[in-house]
mmCIF file of C-alpha atoms in Angstrom:
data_model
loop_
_atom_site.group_PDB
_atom_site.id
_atom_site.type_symbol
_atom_site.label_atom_id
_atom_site.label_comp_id
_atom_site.label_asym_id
_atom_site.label_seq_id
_atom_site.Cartn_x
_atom_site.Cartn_y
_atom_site.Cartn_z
ATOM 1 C CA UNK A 126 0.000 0.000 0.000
ATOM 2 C CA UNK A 127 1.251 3.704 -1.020
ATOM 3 C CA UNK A 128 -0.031 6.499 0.395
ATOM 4 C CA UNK A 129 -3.263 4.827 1.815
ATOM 5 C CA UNK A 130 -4.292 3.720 -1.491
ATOM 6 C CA UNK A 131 -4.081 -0.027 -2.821
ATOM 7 C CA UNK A 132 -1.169 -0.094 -5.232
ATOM 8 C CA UNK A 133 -1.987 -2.986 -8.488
ATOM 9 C CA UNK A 134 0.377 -4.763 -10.130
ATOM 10 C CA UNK A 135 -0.587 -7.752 -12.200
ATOM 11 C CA UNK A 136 -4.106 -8.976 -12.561
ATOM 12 C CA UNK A 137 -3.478 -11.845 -9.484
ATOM 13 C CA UNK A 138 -2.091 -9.282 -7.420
ATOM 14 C CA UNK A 139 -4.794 -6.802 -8.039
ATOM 15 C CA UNK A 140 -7.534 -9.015 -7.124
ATOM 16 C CA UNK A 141 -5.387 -10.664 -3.690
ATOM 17 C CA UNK A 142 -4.829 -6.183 -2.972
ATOM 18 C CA UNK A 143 -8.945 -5.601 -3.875
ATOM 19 C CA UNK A 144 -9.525 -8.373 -1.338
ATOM 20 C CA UNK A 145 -7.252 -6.613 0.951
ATOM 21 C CA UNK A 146 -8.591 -3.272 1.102
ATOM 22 C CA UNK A 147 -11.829 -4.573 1.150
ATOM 23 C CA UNK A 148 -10.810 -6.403 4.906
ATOM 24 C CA UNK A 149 -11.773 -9.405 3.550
ATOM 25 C CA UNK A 150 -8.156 -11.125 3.384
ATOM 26 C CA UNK A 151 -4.857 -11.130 4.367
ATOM 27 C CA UNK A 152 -1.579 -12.025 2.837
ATOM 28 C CA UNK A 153 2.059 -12.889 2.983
ATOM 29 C CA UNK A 154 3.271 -16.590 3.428
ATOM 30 C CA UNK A 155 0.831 -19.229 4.079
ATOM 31 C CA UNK A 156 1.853 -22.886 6.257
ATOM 32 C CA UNK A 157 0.804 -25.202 3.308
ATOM 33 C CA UNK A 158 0.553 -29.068 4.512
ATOM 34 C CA UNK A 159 -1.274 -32.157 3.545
ATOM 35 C CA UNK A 160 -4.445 -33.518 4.860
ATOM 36 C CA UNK A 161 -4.701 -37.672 4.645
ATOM 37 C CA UNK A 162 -8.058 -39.413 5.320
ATOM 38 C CA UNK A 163 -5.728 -42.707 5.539
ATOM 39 C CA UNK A 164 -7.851 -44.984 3.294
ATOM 40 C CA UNK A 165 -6.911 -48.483 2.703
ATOM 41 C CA UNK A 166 -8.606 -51.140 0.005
ATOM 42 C CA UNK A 167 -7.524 -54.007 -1.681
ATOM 43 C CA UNK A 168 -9.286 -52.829 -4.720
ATOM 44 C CA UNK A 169 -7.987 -52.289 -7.920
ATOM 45 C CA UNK A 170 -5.505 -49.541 -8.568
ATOM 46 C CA UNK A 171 -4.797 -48.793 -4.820
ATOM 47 C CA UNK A 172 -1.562 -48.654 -3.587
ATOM 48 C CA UNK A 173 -2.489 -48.878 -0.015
ATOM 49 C CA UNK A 174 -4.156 -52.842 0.840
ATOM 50 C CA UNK A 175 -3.743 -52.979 4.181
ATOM 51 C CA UNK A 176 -4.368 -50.998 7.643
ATOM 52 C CA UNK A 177 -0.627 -51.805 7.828
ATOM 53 C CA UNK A 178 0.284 -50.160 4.288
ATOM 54 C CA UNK A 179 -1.981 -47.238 5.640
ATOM 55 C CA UNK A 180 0.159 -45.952 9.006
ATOM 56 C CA UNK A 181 4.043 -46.756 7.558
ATOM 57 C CA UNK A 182 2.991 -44.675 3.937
ATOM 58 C CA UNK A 183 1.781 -42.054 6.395
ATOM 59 C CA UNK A 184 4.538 -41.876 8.357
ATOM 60 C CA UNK A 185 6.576 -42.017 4.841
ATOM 61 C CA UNK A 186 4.648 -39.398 3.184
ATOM 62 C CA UNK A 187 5.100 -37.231 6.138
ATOM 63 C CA UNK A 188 9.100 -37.894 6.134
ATOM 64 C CA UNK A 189 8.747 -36.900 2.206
ATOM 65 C CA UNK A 190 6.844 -33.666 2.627
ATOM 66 C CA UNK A 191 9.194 -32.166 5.012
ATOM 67 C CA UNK A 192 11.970 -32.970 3.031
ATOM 68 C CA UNK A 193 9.866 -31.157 0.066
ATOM 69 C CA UNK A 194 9.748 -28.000 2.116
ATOM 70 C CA UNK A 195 5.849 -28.746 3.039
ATOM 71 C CA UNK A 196 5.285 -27.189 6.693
ATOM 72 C CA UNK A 197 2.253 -30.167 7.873
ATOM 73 C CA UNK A 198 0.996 -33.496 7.662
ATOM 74 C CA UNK A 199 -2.141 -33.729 8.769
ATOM 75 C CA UNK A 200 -4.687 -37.216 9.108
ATOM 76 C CA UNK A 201 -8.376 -37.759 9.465
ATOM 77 C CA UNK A 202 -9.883 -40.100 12.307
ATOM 78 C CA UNK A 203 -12.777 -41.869 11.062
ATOM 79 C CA UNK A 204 -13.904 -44.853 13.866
ATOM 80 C CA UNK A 205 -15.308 -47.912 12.661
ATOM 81 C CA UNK A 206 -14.104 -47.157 8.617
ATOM 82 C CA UNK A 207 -10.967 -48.873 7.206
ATOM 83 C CA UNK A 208 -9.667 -45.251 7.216
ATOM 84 C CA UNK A 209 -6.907 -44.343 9.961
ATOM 85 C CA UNK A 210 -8.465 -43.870 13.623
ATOM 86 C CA UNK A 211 -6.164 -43.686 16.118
ATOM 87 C CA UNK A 212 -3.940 -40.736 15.709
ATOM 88 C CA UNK A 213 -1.877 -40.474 18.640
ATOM 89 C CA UNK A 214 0.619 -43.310 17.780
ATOM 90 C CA UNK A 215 0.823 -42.652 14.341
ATOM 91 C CA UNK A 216 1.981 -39.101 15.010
ATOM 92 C CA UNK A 217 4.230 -39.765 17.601
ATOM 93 C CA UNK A 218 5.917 -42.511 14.985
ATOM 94 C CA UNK A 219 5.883 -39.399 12.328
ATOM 95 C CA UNK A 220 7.426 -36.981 15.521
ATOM 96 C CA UNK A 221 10.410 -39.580 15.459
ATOM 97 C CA UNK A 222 11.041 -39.607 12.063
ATOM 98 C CA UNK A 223 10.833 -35.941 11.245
ATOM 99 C CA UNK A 224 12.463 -32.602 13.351
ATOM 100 C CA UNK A 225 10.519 -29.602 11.609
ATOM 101 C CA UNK A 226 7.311 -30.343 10.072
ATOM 102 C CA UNK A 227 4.099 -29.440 11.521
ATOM 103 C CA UNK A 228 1.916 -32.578 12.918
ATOM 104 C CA UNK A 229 -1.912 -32.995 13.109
ATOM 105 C CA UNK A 230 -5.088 -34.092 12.680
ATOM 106 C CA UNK A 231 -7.940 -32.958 11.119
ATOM 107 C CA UNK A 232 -10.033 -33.981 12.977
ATOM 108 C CA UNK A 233 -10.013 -36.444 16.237
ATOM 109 C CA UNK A 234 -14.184 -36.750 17.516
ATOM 110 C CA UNK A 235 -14.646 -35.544 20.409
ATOM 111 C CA UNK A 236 -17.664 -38.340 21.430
ATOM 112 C CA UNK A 237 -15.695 -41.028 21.271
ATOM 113 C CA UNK A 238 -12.823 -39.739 23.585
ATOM 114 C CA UNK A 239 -11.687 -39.042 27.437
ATOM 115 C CA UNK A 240 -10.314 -36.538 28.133
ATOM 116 C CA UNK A 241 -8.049 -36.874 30.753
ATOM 117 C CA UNK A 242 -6.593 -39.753 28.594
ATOM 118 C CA UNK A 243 -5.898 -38.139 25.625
ATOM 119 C CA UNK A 244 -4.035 -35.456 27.440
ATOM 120 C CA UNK A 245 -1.685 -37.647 28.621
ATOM 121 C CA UNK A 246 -1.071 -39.229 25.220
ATOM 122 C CA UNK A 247 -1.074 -35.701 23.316
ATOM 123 C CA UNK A 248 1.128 -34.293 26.309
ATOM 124 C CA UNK A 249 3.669 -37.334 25.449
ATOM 125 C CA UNK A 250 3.341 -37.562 21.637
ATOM 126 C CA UNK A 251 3.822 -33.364 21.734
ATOM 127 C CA UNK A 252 7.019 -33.898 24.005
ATOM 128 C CA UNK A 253 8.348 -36.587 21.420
ATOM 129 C CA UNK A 254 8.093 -34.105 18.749
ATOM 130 C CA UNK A 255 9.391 -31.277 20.648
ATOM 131 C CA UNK A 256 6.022 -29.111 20.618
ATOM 132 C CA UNK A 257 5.073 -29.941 16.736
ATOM 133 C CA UNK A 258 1.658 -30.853 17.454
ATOM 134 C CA UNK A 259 -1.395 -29.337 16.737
ATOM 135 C CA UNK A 260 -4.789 -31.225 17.458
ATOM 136 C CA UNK A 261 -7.486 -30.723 15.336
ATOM 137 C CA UNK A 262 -10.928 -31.601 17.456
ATOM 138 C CA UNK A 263 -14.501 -31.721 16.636
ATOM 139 C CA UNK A 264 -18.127 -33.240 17.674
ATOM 140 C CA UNK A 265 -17.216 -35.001 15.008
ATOM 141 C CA UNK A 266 -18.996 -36.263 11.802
ATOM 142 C CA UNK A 267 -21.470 -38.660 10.508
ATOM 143 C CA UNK A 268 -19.910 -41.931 11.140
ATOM 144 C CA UNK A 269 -19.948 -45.368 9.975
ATOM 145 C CA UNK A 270 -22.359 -46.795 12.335
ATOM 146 C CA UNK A 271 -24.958 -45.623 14.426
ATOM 147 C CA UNK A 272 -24.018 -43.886 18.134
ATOM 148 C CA UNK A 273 -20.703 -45.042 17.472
ATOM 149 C CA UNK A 274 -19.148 -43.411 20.649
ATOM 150 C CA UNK A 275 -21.543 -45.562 22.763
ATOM 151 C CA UNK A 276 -19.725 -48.953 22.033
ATOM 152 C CA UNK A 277 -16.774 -46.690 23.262
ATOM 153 C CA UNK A 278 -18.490 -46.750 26.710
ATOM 154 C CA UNK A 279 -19.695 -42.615 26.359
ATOM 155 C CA UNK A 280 -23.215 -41.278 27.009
ATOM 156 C CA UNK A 281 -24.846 -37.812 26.634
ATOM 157 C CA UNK A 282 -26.119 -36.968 29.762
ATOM 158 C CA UNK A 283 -29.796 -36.533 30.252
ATOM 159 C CA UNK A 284 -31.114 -33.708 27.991
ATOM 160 C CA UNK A 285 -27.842 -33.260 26.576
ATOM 161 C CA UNK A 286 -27.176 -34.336 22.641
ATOM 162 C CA UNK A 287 -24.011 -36.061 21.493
ATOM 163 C CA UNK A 288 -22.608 -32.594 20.451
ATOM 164 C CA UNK A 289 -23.338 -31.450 23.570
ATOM 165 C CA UNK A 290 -21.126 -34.113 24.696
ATOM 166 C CA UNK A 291 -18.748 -33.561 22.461
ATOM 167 C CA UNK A 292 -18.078 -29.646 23.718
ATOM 168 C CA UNK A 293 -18.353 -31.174 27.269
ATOM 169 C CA UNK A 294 -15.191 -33.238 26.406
ATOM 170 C CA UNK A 295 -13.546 -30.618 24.984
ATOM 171 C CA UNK A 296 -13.795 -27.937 27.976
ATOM 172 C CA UNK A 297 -12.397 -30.835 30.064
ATOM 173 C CA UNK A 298 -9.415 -31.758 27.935
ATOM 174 C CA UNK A 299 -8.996 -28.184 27.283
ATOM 175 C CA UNK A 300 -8.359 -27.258 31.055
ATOM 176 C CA UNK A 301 -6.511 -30.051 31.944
ATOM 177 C CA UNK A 302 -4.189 -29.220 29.039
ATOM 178 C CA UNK A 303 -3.404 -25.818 31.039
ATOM 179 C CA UNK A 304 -1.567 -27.509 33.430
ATOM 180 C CA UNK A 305 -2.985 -27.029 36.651
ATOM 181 C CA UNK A 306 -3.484 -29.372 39.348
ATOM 182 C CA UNK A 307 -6.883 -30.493 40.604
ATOM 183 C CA UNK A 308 -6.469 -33.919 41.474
ATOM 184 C CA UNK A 309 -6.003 -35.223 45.394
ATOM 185 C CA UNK A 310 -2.715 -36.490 46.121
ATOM 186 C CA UNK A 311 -2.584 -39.530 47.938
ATOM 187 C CA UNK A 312 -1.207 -39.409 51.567
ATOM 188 C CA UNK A 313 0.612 -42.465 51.295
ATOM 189 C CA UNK A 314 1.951 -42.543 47.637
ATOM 190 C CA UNK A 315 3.752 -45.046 46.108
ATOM 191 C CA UNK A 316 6.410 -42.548 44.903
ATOM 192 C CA UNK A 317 6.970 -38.938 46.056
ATOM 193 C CA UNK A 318 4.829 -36.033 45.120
ATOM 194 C CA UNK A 319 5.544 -32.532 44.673
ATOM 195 C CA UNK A 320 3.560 -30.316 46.955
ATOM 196 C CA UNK A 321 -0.364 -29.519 45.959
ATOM 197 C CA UNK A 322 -2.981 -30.932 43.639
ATOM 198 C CA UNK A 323 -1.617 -32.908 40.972
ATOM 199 C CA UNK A 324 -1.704 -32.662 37.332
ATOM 200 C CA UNK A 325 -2.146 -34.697 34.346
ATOM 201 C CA UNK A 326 1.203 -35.870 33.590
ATOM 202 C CA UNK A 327 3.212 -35.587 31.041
ATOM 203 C CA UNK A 328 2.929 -32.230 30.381
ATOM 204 C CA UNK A 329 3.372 -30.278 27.126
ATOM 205 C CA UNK A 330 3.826 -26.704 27.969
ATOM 206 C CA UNK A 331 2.856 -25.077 25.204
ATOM 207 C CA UNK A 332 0.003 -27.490 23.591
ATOM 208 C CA UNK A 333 -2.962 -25.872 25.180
ATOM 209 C CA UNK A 334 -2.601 -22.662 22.247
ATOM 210 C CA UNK A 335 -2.137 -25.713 19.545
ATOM 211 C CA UNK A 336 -5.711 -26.999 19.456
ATOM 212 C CA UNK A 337 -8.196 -26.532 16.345
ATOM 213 C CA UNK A 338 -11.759 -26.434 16.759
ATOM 214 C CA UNK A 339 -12.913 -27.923 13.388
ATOM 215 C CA UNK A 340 -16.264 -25.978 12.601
ATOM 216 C CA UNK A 341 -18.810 -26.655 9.806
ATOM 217 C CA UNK A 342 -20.759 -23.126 11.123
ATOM 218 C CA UNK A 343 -20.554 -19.927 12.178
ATOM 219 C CA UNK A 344 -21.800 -20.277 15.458
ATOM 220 C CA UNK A 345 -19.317 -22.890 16.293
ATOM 221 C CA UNK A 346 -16.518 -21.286 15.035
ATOM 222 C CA UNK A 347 -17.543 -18.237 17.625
ATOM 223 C CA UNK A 348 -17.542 -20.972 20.169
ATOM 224 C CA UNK A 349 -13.997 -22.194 19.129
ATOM 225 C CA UNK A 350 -12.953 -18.495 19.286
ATOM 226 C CA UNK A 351 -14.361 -17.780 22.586
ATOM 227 C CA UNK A 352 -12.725 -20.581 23.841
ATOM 228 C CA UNK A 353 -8.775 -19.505 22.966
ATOM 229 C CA UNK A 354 -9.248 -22.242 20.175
ATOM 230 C CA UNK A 355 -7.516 -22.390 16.464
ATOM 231 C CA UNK A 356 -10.104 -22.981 13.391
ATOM 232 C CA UNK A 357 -9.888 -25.461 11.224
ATOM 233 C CA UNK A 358 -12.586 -24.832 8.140
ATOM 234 C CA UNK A 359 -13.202 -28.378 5.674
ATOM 235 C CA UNK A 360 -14.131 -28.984 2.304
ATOM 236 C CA UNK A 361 -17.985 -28.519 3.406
ATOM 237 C CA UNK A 362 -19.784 -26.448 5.976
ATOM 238 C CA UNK A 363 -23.461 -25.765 7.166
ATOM 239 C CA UNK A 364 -25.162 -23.585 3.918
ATOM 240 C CA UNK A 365 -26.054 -20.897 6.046
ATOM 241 C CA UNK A 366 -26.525 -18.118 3.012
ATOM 242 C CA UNK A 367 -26.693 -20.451 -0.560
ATOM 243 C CA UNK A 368 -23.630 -18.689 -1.713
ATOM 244 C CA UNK A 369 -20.331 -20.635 -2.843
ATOM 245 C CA UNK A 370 -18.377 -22.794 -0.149
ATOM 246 C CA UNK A 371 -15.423 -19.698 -0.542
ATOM 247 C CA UNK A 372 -17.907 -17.199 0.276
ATOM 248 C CA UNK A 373 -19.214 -18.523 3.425
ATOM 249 C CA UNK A 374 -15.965 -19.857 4.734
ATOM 250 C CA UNK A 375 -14.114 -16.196 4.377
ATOM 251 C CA UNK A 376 -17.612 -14.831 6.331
ATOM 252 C CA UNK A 377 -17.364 -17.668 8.587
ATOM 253 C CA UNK A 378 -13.417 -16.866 9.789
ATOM 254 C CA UNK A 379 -14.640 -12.871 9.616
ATOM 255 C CA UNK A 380 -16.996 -14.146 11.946
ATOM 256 C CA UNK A 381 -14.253 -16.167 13.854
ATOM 257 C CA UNK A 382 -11.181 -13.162 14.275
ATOM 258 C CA UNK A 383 -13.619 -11.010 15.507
ATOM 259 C CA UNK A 384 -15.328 -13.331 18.231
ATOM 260 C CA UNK A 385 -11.525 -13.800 19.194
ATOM 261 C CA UNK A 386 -10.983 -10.432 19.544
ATOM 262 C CA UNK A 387 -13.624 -9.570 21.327
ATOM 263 C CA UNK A 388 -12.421 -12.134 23.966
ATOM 264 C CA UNK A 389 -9.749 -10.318 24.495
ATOM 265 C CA UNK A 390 -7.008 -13.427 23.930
ATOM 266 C CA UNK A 391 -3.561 -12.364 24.337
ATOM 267 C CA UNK A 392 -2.643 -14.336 20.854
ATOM 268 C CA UNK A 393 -2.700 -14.469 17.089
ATOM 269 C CA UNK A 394 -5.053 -17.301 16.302
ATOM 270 C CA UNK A 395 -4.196 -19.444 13.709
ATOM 271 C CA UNK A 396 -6.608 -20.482 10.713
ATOM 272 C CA UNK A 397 -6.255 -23.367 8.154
ATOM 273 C CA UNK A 398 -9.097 -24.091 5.395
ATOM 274 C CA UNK A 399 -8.768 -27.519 3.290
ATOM 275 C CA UNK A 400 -9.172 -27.831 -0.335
ATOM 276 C CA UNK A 401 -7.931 -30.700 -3.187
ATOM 277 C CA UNK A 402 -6.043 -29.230 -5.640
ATOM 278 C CA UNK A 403 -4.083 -30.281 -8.188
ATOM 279 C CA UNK A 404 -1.683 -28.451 -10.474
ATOM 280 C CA UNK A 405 -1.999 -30.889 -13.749
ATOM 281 C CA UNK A 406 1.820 -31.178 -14.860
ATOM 282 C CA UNK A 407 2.275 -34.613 -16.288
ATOM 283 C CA UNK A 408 0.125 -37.276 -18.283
ATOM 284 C CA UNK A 409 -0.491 -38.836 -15.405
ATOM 285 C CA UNK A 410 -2.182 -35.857 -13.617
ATOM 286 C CA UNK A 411 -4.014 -35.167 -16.308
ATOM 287 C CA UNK A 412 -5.254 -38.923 -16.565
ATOM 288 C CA UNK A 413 -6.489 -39.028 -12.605
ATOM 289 C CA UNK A 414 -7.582 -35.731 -12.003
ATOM 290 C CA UNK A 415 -8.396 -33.932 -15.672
ATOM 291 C CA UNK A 416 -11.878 -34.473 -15.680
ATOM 292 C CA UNK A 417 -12.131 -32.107 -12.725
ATOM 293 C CA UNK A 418 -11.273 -28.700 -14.404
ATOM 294 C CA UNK A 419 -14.943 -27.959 -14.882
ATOM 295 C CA UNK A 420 -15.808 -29.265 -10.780
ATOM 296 C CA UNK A 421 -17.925 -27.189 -8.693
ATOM 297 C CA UNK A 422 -19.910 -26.487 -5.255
ATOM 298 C CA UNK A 423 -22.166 -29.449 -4.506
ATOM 299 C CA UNK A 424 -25.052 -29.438 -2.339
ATOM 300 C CA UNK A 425 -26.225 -32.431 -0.337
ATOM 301 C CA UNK A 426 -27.286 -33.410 3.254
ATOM 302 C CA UNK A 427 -25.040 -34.419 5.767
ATOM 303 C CA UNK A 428 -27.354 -35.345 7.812
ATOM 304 C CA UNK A 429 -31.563 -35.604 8.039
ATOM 305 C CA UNK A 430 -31.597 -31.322 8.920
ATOM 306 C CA UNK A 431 -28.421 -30.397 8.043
ATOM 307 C CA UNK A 432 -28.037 -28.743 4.627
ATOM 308 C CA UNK A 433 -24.302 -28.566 3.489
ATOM 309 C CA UNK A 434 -22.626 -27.455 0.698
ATOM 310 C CA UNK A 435 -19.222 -29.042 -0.549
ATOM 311 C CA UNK A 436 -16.274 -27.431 -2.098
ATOM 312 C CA UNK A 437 -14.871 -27.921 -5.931
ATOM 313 C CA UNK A 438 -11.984 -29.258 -6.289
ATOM 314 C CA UNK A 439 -8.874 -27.747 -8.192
ATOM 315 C CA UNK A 440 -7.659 -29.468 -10.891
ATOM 316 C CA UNK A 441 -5.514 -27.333 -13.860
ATOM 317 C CA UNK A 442 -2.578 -26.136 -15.469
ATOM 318 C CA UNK A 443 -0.371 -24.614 -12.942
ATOM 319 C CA UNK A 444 -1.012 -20.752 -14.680
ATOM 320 C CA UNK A 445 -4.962 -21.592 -14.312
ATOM 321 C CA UNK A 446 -4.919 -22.808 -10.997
ATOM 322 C CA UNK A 447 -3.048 -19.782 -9.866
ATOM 323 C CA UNK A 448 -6.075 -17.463 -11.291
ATOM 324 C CA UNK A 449 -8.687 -19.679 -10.049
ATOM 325 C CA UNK A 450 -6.688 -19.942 -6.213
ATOM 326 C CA UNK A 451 -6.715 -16.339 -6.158
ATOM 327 C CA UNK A 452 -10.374 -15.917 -6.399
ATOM 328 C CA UNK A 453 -11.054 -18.340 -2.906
ATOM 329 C CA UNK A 454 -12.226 -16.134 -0.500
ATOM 330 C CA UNK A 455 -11.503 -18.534 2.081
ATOM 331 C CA UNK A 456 -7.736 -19.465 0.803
ATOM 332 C CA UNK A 457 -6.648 -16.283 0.620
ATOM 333 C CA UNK A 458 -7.815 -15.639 4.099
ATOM 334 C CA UNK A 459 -6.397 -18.382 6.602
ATOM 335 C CA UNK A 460 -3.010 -19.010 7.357
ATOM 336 C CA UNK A 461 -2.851 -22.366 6.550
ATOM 337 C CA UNK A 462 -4.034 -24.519 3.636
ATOM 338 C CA UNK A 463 -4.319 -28.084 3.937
ATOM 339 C CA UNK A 464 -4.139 -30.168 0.297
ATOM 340 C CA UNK A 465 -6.024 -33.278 0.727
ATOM 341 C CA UNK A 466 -4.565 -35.803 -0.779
ATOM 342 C CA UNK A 467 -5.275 -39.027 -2.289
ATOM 343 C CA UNK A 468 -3.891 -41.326 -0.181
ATOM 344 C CA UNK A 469 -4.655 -44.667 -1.817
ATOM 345 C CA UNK A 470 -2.102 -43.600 -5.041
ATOM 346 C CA UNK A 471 1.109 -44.149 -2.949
ATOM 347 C CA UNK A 472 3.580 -42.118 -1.513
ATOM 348 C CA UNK A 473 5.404 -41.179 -4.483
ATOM 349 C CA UNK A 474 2.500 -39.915 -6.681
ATOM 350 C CA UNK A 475 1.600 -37.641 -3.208
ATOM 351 C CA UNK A 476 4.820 -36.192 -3.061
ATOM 352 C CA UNK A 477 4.654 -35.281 -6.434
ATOM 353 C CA UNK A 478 0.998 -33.765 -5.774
ATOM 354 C CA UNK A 479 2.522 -31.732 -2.892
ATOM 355 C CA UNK A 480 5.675 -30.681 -4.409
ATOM 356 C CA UNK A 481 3.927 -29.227 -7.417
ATOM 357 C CA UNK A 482 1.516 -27.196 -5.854
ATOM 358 C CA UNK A 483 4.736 -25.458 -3.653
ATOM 359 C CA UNK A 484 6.894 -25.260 -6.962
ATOM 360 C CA UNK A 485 4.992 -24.229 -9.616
ATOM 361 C CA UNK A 486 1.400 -22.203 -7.626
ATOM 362 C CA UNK A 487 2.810 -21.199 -4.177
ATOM 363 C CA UNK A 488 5.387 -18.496 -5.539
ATOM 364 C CA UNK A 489 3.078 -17.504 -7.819
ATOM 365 C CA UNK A 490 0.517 -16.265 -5.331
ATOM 366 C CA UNK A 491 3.247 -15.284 -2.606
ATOM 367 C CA UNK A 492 2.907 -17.781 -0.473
ATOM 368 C CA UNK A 493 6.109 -18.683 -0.594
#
């Protein structure tokens, strides 16, 4: 900016500056990692037959991206799918193989999980990787079979929903993750204890700031702000207005920085949005993914009264894809973009995904 006037330079960097002086986005470098949903088949064409084949090409992909220059891996946790579902192993397996890369999930449900156990397990996975972590949470999706969190021994309490359980799990985890002590020592321990109320143990210091709320609304993503929590923003959300997924993602993290603010949180928050994109560079791109140039929004329901609509996916020449990444609302307003990837085509063919989005569309749009 010159002079308090928006200074244009090339088409792409006159929209990104419109954007800007309009408040709607920000700019500068952007965290760009992947986002695996882990799936494994033994059907044709996948590279990935096994549970077994799933975790070690996760932990391999994740080795490859930071050596790529990638800054996150990233895995889904789907229960009861042949998808990956316990994340706390997998990333403390990644956290020993890698020294710089972010690691996290996107998301873990919060139903199905206590939270005074996974603190322990995210306060030791965290220490492995020397504070890398960062936990994406959620109530969680629709799942593969019905109530799944109650053959994991968890109940709403009466009058309560299953989301209301969910947010009930997360205000627990989220101050016992603060580090304070609250529990009763015993007079007569087995092994000394320091004076007062004890504490989860271990302890992260540090991993309380590095949780994601991962909201399909705006409401909930005023929640996540209200409660000192990141946002992490998927390929669908709630249709709250009918206009495209960008659209109501940039109004939903408007929505987001300024519940934060008006908190009054001593931090940045952090923001990530996911979208598939692929930069089509090679005959073999352009075989798996070049019937999606023309994709867009879909509508559908997620559930029996929820109305969602799902985002396009990318899919063009690396010049096109630059122009048509410029125009996402939501993109060009987090800090962090997640690529989902498609697992089941091996760890090779995902590194190449990764690596050309950050060679030949990153610089392009400054984010690197």
């Amino acid at each position: 900016m010159r002079g308090g006037r928006c200074a244009r330079g090339g088409w792409v960097v006159g929209l990104i500056w419109n954007l800007v002086c309009a408040g709607m986005v920000g700019v500068g470098v952007k965290r760009i990692g992947f986002l695996s949903f882990g799936h494994w088949s033994d059907g044709a064409g996948s590279r990935v037959r096994s549970a077994a084949d799933a975790l070690v090409q996760s932990v391999d992909l994740a080795v490859a991206a930071e050596e790529l220059g990638a800054d996150g891996a990233y895995f889904r946790v789907h229960h009861f799918a042949r998808q990956l579902a316990s994340p706390l192993p997998l990333l403390s397996a990644i956290a020993a193989r890698t020294s710089r890369i972010e690691i996290g999930t996107g998301v873990i449900d919060m139903r199905y999980e206590n939270p005074m156990y996974f603190a322990e397990n995210a306060g030791a996975a965290d220490l492995i990787s020397g504070g890398r972590l960062q936990l994406g949470i959620s109530r969680g999706s629709p799942e593969q079979v019905v109530d799944g969190w109650r053959y994991f021994g968890y109940e709403p309490s009466e009058g309560d929903t299953d989301a209301d359980m969910a947010r009930k799990h997360t205000e627990v985890l989220l101050t016992v993750l603060e580090g304070r002590g609250f529990a009763e020592p015993n007079p007569r321990p087995m092994f000394p204890n320091p004076p007062g109320l004890l504490r989860i143990e271990p302890h992260s210091e540090g991993l309380r700031d590095r949780i994601w709320w991962g909201s399909g609304s705006n409401a909930t993503s005023v929640w996540a702000a209200e409660r000192g929590m990141n946002l992490q923003s998927s390929t669908l959300k709630d249709d709250e207005t009918g206009e495209p997924l960008h659209v109501q993602q940039r109004k939903q993290i408007q929505a987001y920085r300024q519940a934060w603010k008006d908190a009054g949180h001593h931090r940045e928050p952090r923001v990530s949005v996911s979208r598939s994109i692929f930069a089509l560079t090679s005959d073999l791109d352009r075989a798996y993914f070049g019937r999606n140039a023309d994709s867009a929004d879909q509508i559908g329901m997620i559930d029996e009264k929820t109305r969602a609509v799902f985002g396009r996916s990318y899919a063009a020449e690396p010049d096109v894809l630059v122009k048509q990444l410029a125009n996402d609302e939501a993109i060009q307003a987090a800090d962090t973009l997640l690529l989902t990837v498609p697992n089941q085509l091996g760890v090779d063919y995902n590194a190449h995904v990764i690596e050309s989005i950050l060679t030949h569309v990153a610089p392009e749009l400054g984010w690197r």
